[in-house]
Coordinates of N, CA and C in Angstrom, one line a residue:
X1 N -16.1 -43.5 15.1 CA -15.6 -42.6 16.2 C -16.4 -41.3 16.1
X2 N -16.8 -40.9 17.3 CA -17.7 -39.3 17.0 C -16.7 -38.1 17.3
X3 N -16.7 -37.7 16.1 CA -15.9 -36.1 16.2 C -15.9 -35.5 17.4
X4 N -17.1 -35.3 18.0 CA -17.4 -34.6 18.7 C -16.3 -34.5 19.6
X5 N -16.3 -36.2 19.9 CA -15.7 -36.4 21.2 C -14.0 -35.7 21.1
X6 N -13.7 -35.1 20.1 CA -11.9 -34.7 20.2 C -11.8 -33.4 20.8
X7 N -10.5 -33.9 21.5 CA -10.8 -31.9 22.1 C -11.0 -30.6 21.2
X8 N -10.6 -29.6 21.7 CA -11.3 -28.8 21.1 C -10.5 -27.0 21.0
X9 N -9.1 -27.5 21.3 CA -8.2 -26.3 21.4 C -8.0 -26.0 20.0
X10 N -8.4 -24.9 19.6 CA -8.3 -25.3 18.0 C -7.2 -25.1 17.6
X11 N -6.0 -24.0 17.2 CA -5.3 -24.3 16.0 C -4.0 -25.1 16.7
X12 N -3.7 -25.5 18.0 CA -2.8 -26.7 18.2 C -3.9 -27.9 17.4
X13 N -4.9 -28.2 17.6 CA -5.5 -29.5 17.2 C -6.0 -29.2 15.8
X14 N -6.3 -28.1 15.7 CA -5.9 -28.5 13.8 C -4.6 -28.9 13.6
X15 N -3.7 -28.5 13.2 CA -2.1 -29.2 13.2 C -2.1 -30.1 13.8
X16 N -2.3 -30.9 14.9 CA -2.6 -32.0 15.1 C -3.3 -33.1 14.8
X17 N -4.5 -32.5 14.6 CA -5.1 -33.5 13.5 C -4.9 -34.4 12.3
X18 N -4.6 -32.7 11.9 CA -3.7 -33.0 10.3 C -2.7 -33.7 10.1
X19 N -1.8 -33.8 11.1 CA -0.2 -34.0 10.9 C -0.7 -36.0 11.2
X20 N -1.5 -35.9 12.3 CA -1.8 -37.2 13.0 C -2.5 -38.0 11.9
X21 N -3.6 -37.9 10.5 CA -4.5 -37.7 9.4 C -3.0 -38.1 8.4
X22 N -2.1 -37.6 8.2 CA -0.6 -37.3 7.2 C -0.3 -39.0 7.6
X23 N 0.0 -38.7 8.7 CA 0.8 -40.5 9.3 C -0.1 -41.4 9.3
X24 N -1.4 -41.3 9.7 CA -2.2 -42.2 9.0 C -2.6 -42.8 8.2
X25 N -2.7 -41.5 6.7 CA -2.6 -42.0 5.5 C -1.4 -43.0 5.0
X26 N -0.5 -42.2 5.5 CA 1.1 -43.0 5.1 C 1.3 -44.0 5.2
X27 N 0.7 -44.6 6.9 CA 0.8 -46.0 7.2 C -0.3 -46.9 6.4
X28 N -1.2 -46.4 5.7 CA -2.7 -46.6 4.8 C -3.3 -47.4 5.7
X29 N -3.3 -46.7 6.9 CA -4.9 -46.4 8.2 C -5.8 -45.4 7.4
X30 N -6.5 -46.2 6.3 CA -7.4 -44.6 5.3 C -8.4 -44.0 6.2
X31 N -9.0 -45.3 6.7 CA -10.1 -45.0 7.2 C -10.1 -43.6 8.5
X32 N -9.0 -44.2 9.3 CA -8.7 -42.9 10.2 C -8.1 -41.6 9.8
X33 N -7.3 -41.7 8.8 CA -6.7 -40.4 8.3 C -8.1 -39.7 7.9
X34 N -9.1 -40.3 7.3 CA -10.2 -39.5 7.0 C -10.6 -39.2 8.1
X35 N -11.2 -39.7 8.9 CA -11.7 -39.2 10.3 C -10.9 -38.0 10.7
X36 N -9.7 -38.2 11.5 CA -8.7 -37.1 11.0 C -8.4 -35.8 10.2
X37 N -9.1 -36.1 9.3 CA -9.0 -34.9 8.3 C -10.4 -34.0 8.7
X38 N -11.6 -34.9 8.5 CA -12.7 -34.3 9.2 C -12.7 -34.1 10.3
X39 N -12.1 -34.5 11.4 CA -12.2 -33.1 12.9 C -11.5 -32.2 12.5
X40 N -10.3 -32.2 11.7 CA -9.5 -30.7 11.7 C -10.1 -29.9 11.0
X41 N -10.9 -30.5 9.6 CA -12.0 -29.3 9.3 C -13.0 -28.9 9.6
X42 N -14.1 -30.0 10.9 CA -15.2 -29.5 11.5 C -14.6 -28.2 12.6
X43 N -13.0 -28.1 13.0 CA -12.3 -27.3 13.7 C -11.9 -25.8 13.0
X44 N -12.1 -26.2 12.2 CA -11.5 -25.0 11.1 C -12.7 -24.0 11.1
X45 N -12.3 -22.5 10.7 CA -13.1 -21.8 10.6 C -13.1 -21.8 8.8
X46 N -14.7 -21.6 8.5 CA -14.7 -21.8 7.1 C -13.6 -20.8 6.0
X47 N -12.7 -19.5 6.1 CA -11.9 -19.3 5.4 C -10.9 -19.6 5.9
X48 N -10.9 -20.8 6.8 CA -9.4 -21.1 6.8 C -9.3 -22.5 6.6
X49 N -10.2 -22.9 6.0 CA -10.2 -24.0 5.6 C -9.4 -24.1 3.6
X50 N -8.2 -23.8 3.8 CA -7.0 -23.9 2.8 C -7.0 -25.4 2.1
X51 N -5.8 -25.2 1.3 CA -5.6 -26.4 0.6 C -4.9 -27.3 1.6
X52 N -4.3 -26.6 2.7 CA -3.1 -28.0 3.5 C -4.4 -28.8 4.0
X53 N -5.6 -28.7 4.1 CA -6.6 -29.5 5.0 C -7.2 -29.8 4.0
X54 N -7.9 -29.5 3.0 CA -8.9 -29.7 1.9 C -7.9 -31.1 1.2
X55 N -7.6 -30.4 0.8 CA -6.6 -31.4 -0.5 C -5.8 -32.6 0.2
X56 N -5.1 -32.7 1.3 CA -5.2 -34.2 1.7 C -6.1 -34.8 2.0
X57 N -7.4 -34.1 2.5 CA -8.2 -35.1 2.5 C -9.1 -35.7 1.3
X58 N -9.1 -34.9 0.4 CA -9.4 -34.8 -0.9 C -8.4 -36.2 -1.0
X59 N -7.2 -36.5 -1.1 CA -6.3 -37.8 -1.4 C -6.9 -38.6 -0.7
X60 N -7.0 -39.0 0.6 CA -7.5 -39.8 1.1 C -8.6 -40.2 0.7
X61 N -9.8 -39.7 0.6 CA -11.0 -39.7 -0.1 C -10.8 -40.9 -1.2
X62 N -10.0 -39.9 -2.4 CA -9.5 -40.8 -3.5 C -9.1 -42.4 -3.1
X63 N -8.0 -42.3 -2.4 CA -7.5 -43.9 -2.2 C -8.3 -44.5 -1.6
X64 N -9.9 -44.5 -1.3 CA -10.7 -45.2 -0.9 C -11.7 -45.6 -1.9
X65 N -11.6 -44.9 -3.0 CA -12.5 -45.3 -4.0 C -13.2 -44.1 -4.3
X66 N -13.5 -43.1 -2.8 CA -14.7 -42.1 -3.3 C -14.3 -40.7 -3.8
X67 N -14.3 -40.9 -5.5 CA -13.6 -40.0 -6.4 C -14.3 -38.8 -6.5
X68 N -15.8 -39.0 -6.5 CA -16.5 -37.9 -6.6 C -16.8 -37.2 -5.8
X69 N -16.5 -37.0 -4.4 CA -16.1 -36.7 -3.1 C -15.1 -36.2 -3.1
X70 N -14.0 -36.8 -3.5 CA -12.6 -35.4 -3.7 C -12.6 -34.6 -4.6
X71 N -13.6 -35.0 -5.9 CA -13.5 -34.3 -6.9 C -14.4 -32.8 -6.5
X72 N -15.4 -33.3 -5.4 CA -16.3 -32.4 -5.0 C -15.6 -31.1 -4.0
X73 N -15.0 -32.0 -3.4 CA -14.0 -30.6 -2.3 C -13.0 -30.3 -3.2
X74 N -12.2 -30.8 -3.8 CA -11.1 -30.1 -4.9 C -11.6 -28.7 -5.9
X75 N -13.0 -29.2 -6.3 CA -13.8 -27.9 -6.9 C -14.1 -26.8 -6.2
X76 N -14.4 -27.4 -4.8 CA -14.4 -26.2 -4.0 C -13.3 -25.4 -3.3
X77 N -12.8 -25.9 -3.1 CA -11.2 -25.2 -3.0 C -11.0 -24.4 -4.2
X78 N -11.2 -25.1 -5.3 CA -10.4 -24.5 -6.5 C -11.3 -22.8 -7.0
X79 N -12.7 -23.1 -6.5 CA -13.6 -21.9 -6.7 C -13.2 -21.0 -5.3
X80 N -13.3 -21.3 -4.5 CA -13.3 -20.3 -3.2 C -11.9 -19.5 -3.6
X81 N -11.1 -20.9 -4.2 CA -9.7 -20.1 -4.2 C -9.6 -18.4 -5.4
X82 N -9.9 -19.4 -6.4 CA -9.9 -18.4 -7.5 C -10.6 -16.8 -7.6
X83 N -11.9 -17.0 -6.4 CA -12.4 -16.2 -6.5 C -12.3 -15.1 -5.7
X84 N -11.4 -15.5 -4.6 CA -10.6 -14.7 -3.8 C -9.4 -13.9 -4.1
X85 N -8.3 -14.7 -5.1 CA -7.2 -14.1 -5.4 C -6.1 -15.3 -4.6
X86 N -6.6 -15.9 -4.0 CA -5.5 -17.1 -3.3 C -4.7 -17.9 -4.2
X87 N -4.2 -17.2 -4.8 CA -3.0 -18.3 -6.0 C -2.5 -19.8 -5.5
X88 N -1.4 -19.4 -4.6 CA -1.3 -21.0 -4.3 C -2.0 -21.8 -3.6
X89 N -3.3 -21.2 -3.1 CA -4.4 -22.5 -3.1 C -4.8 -22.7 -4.4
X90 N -4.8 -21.8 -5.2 CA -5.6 -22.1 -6.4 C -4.3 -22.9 -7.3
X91 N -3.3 -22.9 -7.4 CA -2.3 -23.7 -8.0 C -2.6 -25.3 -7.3
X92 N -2.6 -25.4 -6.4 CA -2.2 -26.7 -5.6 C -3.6 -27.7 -6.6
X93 N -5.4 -26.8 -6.0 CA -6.5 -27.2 -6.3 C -6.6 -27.4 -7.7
X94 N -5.5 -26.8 -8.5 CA -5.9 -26.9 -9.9 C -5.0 -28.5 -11.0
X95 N -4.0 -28.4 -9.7 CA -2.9 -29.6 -10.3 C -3.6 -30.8 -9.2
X96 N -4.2 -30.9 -8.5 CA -5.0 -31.8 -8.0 C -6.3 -32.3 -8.9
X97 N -6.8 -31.5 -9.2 CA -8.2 -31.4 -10.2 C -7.7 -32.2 -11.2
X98 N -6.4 -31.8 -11.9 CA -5.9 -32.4 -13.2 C -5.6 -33.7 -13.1
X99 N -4.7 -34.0 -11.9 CA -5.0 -35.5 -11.6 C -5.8 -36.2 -11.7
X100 N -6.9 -35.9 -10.8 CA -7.9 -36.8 -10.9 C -8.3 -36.5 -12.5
X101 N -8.7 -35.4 -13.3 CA -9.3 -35.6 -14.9 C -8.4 -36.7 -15.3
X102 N -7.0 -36.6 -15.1 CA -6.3 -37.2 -15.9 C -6.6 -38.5 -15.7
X103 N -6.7 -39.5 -14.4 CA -7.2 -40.4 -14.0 C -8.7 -41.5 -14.6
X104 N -9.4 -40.3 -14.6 CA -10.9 -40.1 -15.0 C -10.5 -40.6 -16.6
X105 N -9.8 -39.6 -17.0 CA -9.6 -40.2 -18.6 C -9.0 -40.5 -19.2
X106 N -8.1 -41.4 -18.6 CA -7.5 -42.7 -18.8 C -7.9 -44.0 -19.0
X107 N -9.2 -43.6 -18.0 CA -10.2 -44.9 -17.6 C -11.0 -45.4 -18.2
X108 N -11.5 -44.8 -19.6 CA -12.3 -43.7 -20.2 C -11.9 -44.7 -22.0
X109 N -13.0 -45.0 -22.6 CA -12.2 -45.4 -24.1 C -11.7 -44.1 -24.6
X110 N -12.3 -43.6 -25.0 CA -11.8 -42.0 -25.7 C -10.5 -41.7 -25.0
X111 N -10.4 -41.7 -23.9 CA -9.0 -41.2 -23.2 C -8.3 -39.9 -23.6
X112 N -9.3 -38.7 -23.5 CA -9.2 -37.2 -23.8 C -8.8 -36.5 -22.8
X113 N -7.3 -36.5 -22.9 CA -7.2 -35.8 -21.7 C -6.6 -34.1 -21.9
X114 N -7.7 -33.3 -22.8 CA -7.3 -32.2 -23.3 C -7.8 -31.8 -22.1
X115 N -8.8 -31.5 -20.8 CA -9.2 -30.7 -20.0 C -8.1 -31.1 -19.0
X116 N -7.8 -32.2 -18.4 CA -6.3 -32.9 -17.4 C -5.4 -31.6 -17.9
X117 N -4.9 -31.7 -19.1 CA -3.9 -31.3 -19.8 C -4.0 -29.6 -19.4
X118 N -4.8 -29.0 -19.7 CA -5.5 -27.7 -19.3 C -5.1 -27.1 -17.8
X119 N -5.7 -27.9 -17.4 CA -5.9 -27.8 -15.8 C -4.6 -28.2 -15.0
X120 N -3.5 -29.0 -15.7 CA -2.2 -29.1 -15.1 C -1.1 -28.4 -15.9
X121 N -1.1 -27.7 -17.1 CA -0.8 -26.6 -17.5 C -0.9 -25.2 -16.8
X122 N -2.3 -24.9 -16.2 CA -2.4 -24.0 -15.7 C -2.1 -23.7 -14.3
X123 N -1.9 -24.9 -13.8 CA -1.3 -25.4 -12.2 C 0.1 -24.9 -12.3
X124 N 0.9 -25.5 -13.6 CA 2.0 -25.2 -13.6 C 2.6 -23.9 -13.7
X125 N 1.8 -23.1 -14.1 CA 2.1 -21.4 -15.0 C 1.6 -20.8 -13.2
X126 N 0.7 -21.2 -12.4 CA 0.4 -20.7 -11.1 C 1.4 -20.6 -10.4
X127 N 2.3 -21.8 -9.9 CA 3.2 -22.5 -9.2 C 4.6 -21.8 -9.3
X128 N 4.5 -20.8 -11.0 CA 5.3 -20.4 -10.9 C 5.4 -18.7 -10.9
X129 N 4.2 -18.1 -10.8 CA 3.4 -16.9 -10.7 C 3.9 -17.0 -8.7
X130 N 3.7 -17.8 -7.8 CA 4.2 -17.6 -6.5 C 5.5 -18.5 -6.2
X131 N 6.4 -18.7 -7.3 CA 7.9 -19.1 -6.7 C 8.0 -20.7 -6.0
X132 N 6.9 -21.3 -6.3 CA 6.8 -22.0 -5.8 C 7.4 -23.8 -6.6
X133 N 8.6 -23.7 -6.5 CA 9.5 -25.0 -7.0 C 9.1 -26.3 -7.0
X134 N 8.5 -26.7 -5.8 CA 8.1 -28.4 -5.6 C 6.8 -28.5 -6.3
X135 N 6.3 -27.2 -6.5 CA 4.8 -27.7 -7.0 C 5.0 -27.7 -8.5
X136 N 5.7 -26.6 -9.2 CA 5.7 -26.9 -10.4 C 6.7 -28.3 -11.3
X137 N 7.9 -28.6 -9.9 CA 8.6 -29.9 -9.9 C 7.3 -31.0 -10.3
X138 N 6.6 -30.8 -8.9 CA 5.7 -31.9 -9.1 C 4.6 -32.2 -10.1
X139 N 4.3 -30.9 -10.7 CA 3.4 -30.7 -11.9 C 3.5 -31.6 -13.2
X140 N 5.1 -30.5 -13.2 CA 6.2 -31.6 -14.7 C 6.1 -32.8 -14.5
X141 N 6.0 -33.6 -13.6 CA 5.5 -35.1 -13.6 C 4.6 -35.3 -13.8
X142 N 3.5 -35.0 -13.4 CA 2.3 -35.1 -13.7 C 1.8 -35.4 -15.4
X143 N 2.2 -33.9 -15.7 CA 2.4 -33.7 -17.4 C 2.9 -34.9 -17.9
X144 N 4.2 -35.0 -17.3 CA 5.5 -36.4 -17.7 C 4.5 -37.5 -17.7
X145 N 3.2 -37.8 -16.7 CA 2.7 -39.1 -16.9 C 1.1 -39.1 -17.9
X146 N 0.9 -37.4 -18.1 CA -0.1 -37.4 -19.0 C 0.5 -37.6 -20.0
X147 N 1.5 -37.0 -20.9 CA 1.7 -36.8 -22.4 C 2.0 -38.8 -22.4
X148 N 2.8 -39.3 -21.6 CA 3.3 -40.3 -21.7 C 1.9 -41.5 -22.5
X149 N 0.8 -41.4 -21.5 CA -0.4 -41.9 -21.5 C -1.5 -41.8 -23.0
X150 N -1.2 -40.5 -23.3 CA -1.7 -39.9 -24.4 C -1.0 -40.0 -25.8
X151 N 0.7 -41.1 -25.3 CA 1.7 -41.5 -26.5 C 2.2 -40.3 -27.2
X152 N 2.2 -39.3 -26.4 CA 3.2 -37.9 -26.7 C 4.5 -37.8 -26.3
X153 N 5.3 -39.0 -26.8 CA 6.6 -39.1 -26.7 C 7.2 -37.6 -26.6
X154 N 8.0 -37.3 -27.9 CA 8.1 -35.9 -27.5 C 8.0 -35.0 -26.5
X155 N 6.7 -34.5 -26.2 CA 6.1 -33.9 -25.4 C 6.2 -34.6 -23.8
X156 N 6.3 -35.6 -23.7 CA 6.3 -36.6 -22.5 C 7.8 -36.1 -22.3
X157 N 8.7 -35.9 -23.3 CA 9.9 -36.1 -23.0 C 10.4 -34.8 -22.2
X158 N 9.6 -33.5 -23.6 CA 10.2 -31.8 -22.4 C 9.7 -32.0 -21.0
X159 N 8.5 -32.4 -20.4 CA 7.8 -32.3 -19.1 C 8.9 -33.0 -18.5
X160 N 9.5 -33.9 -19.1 CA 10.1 -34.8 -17.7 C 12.0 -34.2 -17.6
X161 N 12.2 -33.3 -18.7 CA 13.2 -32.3 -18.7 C 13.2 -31.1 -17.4
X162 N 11.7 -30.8 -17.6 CA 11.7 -29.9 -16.4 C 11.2 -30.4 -15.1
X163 N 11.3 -31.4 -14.9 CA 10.9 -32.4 -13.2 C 12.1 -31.5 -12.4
X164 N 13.5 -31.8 -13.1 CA 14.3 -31.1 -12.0 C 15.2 -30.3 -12.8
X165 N 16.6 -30.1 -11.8 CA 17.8 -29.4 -12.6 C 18.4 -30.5 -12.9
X166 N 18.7 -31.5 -12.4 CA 19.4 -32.1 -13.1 C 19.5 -32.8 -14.2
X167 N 18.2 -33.6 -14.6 CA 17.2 -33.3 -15.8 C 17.6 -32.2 -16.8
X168 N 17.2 -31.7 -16.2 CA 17.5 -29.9 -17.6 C 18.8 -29.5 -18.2
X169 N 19.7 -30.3 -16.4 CA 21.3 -29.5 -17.2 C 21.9 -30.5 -17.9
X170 N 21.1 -31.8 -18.1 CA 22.4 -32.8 -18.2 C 22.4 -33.3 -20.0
X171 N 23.6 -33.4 -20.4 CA 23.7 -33.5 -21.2 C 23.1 -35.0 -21.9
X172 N 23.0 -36.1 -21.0 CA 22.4 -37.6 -20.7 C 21.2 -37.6 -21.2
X173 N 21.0 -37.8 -22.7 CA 19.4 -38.7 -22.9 C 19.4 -39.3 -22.7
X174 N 20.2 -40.7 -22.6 CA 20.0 -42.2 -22.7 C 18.7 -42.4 -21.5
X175 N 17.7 -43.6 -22.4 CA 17.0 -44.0 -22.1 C 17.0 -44.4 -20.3
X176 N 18.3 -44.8 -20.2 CA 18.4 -45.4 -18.6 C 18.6 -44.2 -17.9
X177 N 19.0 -43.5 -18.3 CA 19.4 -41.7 -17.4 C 18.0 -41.4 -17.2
X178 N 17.0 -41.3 -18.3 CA 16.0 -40.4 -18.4 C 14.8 -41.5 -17.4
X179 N 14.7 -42.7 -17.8 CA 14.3 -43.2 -16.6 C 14.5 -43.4 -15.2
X180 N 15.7 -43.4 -15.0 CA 16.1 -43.2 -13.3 C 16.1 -42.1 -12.8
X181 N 15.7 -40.7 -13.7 CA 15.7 -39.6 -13.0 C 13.8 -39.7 -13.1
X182 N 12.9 -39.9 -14.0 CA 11.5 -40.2 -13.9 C 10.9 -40.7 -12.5
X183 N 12.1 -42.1 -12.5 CA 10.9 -43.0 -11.3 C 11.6 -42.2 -9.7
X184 N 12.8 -41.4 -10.1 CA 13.3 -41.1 -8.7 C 11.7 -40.0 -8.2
X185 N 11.7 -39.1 -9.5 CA 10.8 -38.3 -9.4 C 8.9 -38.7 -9.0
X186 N 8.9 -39.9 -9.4 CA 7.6 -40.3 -9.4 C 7.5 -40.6 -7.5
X187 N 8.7 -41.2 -7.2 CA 8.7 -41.9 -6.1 C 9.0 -40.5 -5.2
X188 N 9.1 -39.5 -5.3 CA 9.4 -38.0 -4.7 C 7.9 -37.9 -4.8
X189 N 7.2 -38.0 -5.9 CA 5.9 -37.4 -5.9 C 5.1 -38.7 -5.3
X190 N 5.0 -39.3 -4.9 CA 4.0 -40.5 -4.1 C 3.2 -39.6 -3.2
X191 N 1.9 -40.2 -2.8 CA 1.0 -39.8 -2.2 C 1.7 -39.2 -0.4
X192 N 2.3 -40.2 -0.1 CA 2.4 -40.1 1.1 C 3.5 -38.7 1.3
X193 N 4.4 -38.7 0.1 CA 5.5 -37.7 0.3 C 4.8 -36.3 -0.4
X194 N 4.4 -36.3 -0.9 CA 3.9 -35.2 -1.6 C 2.3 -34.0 -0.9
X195 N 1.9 -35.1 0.7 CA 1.5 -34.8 1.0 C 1.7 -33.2 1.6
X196 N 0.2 -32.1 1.9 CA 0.9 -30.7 2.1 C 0.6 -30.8 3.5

C-alpha cells in the first residue's frame, strides 16, 4: 500500500491511524497494523513522535520476527527520551527494551539476564517517579516472568506480590491463589491489551 496515498489531516489521522494500527494488531492483521503505524509516524512531526506511536509499533515489528528493528526504535525512543527529561516516555522505552533483553536472553545458552533485569528495574523506579500504576503493575510482571526464568523463586515471588493490591494484601500464598492472580495478570498484560 503507498503511504502516500492516506489522507493527510494530521492529528485527527494520527489517532486514527494509530487507533486503526491497535485493532489491527489485535485482530493479528500484522502486516497492516505496521503499515498503520508507519503513516501515523511519516504524519508525525519528529518531537512528537512519543512512545504511544513508537512503541506499538516497535510490538508489531516484534511479532513479525523483526527484533532488531524494534530493538532499533525502542533505543531511540529511550535516548531522545532520556535526553530530554521525558520520564514517562523514558519509563515506557525502558520496560520495553527489558523485554525484549529479557527475550534475547532467554534464547541465549548463558541466559544472563542481568541487563533485562537492569533495565526493568529501572522502568519500574520511573513508573513510579510519574504516578504511573499500570506501568509499574505491568513491570512487576515482567520482573515476575524474569526472576521466574532465571529460577529466582523467591525473588519471582516479591515481583508477583506487587503485580497488584490484591496480591500484596492477601493473606493467600497457596500455590493456586498465587497462580490465578499471575496468569489473570499475564493475560491483563497481553500484547493486544497492554497496548498504549
Amino acid at each position: 500500500r503507498d503511504l502516500h496515498s492516506f489522507p493527510t489531516r494530521r492529528s485527527s489521522d494520527l489517532r486514527s491511524f494509530r487507533n486503526r494500527a491497535k485493532f489491527e494488531r489485535a485482530a493479528g492483521n500484522l502486516n497492516e497494523s505496521i503499515e498503520l503505524y508507519q503513516a501515523s509516524i511519516a504524519l508525525s512531526e519528529h518531537t512528537s513522535r512519543l512512545h504511544n506511536y513508537l512503541i506499538p509499533y516497535a510490538k508489531a515489528l516484534r511479532l513479525v520476527g523483526r527484533v532488531d528493528d524494534a530493538m532499533k526504535i525502542v533505543k531511540e525512543v529511550l535516548n531522545w527520551s532520556s535526553q530530554i527529561g521525558a520520564i514517562p516516555s523514558e519509563a515506557i522505552a525502558r520496560q520495553y527494551y527489558g523485554l525484549l533483553l529479557m527475550e534475547i536472553a532467554y534464547s541465549t545458552p548463558k541466559k544472563d539476564f542481568a541487563k533485562a533485569r537492569s533495565e526493568l528495574r529501572r522502568a519500574y523506579s520511573l513508573h513510579g517517579e510519574v504516578g504511573f500504576t499500570q506501568g509499574r503493575r505491568e513491570t512487576a510482571v515482567n520482573l515476575f516472568e524474569l526472576e521466574l526464568m532465571a529460577g529466582n523463586i523467591p525473588e519471582a515471588q516479591k515481583w508477583l506480590r506487587l503485580t497488584n493490591e490484591r496480591v500484596n494484601n492477601s493473606d493467600d500464598a497457596s500455590d493456586a491463589f498465587l497462580v490465578n492472580a499471575v496468569l489473570s495478570q499475564l493475560r491483563a498484560n497481553g500484547d493486544t491489551d497492554r497496548a498504549v
